[in-house]
PDB file of C-alpha atoms in Angstrom:
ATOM      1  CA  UNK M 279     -26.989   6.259 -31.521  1.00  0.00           C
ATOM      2  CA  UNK M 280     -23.855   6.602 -33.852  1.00  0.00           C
ATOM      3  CA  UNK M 281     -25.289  10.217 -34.113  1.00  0.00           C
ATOM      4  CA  UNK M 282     -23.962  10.781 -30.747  1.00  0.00           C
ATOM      5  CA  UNK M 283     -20.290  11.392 -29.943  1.00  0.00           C
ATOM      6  CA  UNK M 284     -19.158   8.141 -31.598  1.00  0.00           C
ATOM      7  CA  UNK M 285     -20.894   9.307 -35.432  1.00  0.00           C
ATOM      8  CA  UNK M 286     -17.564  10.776 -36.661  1.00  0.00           C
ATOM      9  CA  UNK M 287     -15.592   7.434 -35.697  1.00  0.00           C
ATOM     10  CA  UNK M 288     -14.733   4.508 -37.935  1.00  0.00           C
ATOM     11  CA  UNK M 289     -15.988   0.508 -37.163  1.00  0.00           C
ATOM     12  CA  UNK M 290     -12.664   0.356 -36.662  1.00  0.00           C
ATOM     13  CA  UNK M 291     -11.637   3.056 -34.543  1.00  0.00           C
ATOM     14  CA  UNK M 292     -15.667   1.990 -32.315  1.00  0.00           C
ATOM     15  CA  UNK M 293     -13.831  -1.598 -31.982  1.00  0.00           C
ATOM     16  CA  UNK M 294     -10.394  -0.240 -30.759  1.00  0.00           C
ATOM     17  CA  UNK M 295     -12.781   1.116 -27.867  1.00  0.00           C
ATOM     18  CA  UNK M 296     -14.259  -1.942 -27.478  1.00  0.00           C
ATOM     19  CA  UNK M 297     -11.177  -4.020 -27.330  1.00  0.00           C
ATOM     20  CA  UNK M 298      -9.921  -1.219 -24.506  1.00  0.00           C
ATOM     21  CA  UNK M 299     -12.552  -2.003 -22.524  1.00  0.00           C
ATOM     22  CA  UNK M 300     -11.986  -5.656 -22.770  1.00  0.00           C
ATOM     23  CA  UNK M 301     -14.111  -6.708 -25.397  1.00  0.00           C
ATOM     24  CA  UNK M 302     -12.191  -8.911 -28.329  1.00  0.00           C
ATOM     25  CA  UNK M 303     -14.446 -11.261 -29.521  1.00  0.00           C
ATOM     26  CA  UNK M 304     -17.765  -9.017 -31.590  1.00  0.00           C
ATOM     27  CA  UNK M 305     -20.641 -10.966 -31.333  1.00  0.00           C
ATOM     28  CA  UNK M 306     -21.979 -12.035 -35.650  1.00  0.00           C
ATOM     29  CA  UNK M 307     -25.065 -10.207 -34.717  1.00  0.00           C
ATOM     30  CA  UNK M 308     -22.747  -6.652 -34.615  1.00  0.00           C
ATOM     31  CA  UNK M 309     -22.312  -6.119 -38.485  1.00  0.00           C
ATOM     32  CA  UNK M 310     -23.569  -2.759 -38.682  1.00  0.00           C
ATOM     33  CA  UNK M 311     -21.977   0.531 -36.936  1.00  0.00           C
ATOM     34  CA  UNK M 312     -24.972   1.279 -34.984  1.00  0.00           C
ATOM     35  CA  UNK M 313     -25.123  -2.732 -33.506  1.00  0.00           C
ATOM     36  CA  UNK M 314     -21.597  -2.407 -32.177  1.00  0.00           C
ATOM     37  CA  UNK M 315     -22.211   1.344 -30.697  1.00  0.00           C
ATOM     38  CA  UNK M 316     -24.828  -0.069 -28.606  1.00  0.00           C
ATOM     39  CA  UNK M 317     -22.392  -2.870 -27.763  1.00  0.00           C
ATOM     40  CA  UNK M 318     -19.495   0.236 -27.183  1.00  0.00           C
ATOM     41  CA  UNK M 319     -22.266   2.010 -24.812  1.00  0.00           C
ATOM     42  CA  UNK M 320     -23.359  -1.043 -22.992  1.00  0.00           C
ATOM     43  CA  UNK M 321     -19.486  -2.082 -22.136  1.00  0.00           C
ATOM     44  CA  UNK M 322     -18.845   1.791 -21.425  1.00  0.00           C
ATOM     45  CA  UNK M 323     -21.434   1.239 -19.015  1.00  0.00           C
ATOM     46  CA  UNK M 324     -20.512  -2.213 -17.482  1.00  0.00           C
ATOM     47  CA  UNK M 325     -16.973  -0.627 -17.022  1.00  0.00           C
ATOM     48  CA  UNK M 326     -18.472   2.345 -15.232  1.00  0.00           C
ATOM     49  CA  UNK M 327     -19.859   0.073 -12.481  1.00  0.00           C
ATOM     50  CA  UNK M 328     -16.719  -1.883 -12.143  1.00  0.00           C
ATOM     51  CA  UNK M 329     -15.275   1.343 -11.236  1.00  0.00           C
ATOM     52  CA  UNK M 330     -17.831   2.117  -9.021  1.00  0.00           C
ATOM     53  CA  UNK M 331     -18.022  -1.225  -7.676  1.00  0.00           C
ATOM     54  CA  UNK M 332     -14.348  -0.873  -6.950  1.00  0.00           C
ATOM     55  CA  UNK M 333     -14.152   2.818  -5.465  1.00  0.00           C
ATOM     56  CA  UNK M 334     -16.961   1.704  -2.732  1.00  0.00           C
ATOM     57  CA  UNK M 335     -14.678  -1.526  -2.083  1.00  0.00           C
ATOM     58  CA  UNK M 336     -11.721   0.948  -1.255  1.00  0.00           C
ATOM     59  CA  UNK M 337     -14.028   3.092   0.549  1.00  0.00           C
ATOM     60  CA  UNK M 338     -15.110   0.390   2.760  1.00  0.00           C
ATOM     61  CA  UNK M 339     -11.912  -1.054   3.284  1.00  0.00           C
ATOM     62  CA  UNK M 340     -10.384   2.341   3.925  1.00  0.00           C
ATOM     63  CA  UNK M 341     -13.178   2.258   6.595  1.00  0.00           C
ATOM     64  CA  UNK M 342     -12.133  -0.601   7.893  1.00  0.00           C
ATOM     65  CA  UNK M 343      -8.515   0.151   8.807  1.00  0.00           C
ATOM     66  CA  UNK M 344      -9.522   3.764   9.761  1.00  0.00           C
ATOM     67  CA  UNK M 345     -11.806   1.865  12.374  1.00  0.00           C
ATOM     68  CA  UNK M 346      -8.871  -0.417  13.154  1.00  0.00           C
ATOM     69  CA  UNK M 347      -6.747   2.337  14.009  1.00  0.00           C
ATOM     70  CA  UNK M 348      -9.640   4.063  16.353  1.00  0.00           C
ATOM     71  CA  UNK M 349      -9.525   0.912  17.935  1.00  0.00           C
ATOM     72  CA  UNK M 350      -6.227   0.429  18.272  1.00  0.00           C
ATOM     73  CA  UNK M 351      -5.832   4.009  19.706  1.00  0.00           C
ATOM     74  CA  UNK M 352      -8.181   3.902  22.329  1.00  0.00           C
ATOM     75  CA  UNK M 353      -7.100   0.558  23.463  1.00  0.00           C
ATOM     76  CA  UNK M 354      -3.987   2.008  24.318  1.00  0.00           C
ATOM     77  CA  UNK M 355      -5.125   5.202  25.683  1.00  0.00           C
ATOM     78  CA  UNK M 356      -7.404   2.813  27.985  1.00  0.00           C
ATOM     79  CA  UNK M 357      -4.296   0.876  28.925  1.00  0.00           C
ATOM     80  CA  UNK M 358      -2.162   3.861  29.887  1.00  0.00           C
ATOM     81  CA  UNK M 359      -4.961   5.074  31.823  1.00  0.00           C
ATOM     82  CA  UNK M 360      -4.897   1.925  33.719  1.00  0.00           C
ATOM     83  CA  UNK M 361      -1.564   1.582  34.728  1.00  0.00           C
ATOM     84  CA  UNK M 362      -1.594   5.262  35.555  1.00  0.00           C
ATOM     85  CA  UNK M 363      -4.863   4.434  38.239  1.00  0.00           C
ATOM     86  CA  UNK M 364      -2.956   1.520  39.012  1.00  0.00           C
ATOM     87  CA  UNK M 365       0.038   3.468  40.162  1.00  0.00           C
ATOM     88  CA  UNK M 366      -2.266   5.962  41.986  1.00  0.00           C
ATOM     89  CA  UNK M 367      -3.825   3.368  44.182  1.00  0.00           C
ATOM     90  CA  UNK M 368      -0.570   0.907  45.056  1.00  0.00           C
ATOM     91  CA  UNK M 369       0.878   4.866  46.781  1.00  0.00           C
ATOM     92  CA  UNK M 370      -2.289   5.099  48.242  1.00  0.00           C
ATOM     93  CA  UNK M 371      -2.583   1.818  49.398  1.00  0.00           C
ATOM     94  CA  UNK M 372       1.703   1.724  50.342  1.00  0.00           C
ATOM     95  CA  UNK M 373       0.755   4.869  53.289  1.00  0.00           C
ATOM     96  CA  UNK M 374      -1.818   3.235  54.759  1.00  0.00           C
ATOM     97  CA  UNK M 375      -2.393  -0.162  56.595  1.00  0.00           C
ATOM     98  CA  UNK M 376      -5.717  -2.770  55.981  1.00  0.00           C
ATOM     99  CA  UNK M 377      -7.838  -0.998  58.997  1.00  0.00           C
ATOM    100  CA  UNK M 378      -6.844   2.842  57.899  1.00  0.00           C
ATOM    101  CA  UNK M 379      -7.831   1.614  54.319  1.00  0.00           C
ATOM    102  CA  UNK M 380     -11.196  -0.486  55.371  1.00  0.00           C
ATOM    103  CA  UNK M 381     -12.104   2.622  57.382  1.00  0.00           C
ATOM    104  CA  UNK M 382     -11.453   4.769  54.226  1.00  0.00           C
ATOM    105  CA  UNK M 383     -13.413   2.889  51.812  1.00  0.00           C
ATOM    106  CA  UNK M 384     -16.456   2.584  54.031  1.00  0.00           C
ATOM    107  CA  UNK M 385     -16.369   5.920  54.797  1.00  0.00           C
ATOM    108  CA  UNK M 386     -16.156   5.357  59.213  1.00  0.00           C
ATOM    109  CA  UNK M 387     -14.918   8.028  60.954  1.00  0.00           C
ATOM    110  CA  UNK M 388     -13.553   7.851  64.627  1.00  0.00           C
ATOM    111  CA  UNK M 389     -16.342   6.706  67.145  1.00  0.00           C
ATOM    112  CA  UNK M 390     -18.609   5.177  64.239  1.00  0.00           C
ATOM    113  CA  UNK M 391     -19.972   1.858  65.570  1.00  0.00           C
ATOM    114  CA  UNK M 392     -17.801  -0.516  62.772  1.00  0.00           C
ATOM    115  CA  UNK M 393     -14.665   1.969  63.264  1.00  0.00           C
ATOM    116  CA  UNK M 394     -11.866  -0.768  62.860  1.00  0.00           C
ATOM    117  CA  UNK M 395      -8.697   0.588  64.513  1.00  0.00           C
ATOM    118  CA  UNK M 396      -5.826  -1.508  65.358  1.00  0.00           C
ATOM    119  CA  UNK M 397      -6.842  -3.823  68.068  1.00  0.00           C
ATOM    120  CA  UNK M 398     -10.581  -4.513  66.902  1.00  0.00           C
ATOM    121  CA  UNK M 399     -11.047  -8.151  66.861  1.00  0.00           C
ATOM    122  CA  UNK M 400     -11.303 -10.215  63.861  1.00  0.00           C
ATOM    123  CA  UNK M 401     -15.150 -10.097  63.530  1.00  0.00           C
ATOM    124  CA  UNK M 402     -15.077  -6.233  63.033  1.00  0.00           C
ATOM    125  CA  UNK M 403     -12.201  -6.360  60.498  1.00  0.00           C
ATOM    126  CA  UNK M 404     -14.367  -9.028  58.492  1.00  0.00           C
ATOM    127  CA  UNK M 405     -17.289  -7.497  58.827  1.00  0.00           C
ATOM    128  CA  UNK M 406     -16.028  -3.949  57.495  1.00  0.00           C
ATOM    129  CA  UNK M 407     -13.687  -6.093  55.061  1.00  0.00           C
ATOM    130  CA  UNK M 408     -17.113  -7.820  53.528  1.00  0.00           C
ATOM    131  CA  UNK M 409     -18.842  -4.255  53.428  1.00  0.00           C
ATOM    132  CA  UNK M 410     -15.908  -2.613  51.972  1.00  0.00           C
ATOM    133  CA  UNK M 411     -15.967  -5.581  49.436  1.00  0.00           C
ATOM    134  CA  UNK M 412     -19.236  -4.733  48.360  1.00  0.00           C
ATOM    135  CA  UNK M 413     -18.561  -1.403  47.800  1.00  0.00           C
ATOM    136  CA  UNK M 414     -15.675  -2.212  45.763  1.00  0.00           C
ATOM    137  CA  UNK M 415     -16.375  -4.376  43.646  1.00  0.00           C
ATOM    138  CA  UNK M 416     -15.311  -4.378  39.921  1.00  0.00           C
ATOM    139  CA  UNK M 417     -19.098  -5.944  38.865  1.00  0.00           C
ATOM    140  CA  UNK M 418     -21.079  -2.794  41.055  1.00  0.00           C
ATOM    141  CA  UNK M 419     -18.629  -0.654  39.322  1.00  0.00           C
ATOM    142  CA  UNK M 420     -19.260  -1.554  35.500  1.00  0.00           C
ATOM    143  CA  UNK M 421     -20.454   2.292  34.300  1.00  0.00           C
ATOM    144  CA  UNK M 422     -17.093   4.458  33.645  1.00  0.00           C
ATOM    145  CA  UNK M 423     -13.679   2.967  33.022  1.00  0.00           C
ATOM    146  CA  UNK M 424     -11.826   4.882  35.173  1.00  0.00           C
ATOM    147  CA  UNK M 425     -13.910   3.865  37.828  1.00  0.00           C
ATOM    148  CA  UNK M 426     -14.192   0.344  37.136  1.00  0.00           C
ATOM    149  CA  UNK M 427     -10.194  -0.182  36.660  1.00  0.00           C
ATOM    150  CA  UNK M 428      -9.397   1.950  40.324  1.00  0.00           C
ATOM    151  CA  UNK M 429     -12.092  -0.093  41.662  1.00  0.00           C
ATOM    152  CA  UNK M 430     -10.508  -3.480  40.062  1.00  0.00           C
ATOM    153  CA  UNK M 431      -7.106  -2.574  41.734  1.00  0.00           C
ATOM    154  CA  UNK M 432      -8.682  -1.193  45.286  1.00  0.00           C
ATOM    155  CA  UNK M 433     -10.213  -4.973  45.445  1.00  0.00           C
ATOM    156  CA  UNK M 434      -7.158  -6.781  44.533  1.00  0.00           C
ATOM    157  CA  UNK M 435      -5.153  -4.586  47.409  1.00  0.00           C
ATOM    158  CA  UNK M 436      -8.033  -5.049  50.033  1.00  0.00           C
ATOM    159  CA  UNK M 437      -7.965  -8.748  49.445  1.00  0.00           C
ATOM    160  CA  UNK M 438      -4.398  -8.966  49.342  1.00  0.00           C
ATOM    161  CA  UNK M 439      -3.728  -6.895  52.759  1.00  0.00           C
ATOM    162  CA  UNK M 440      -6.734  -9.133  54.259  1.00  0.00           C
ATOM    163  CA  UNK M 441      -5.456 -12.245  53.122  1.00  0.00           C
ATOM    164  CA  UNK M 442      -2.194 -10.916  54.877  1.00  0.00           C
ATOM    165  CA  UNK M 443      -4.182 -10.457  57.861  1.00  0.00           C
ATOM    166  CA  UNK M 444      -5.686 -13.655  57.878  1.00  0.00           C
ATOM    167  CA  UNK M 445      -2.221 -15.291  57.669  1.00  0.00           C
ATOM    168  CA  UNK M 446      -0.629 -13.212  60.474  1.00  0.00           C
ATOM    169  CA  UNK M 447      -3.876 -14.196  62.928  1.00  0.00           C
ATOM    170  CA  UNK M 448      -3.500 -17.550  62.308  1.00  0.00           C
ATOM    171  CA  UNK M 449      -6.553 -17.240  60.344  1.00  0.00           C
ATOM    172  CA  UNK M 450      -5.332 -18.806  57.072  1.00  0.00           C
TER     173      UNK M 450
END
């Protein structure tokens, strides 16, 4: 061993390595040069983990925050997005009134047998306000976000211009 790159150095200059890497106190049993290489070469080595130890620690914490900051991103990506579809249906619910937009979401068409126009009685308008409901529905629409969120704020319009309808029939 004290062959090796450490044969042309003094005890002395071997311990100034050791005490470098921490070491201070020489065990008794390290009296001759080629005891305290090994101990040199074994600390070397202990030290050489540490730093290993302590480059995957930054690595994982740099990890971490860079996953953080996805998360972060696309959370408000996903929130501009919604009050964007938000926006887009309260204008498209604003032009139209509860039968136009029943008769939109259920997809009736003049002369259909549910067509609910503006003197249909209250059984039709529940009726295609239940179906529409169904079709609406944030839980049936769980797949794609964009879909989900414009279905979220269709259903919170259709129950709000129902409820509205309710209250002006006398219904409430």
């Amino acid at each position: 061993l004290s062959s090796g790159r450490y044969a042309g150095m003094s005890i002395r200059e071997i311990r100034v390595q050791l005490a470098r890497l921490g070491v201070t106190n020489i065990p008794p049993h390290c009296t001759e040069k080629s005891d305290i290489v090994k101990l040199l070469v074994e600390e070397e080595k202990k030290a050489e983990e540490r730093k290993k130890a302590e480059l995957e620690r930054i690595r994982i914490e740099r990890e971490k925050l860079e996953a953080k900051a996805r998360s972060e991103r696309e959370a408000r990506r996903r929130e501009k997005k919604r009050v964007l579809i938000a926006k887009q249906v309260e204008r498209w619910a604003r032009r139209k009134s509860l039968s136009e937009i029943l008769n939109h979401v259920n997809g009736y068409a003049r002369g259909d047998k549910l067509f609910v126009h503006r003197r249909s009685t209250y059984a039709t308008v529940n009726k295609a306000f239940r179906k529409a409901c169904l079709k609406i529905h944030p839980d049936k629409n769980m797949g794609d976000f964009d879909k989900h969120v414009k279905a979220t704020e269709q259903f919170k319009v259709v129950n709000q211009l129902f409820a509205d309808y309710k209250e002006r029939m006398g219904w409430a």
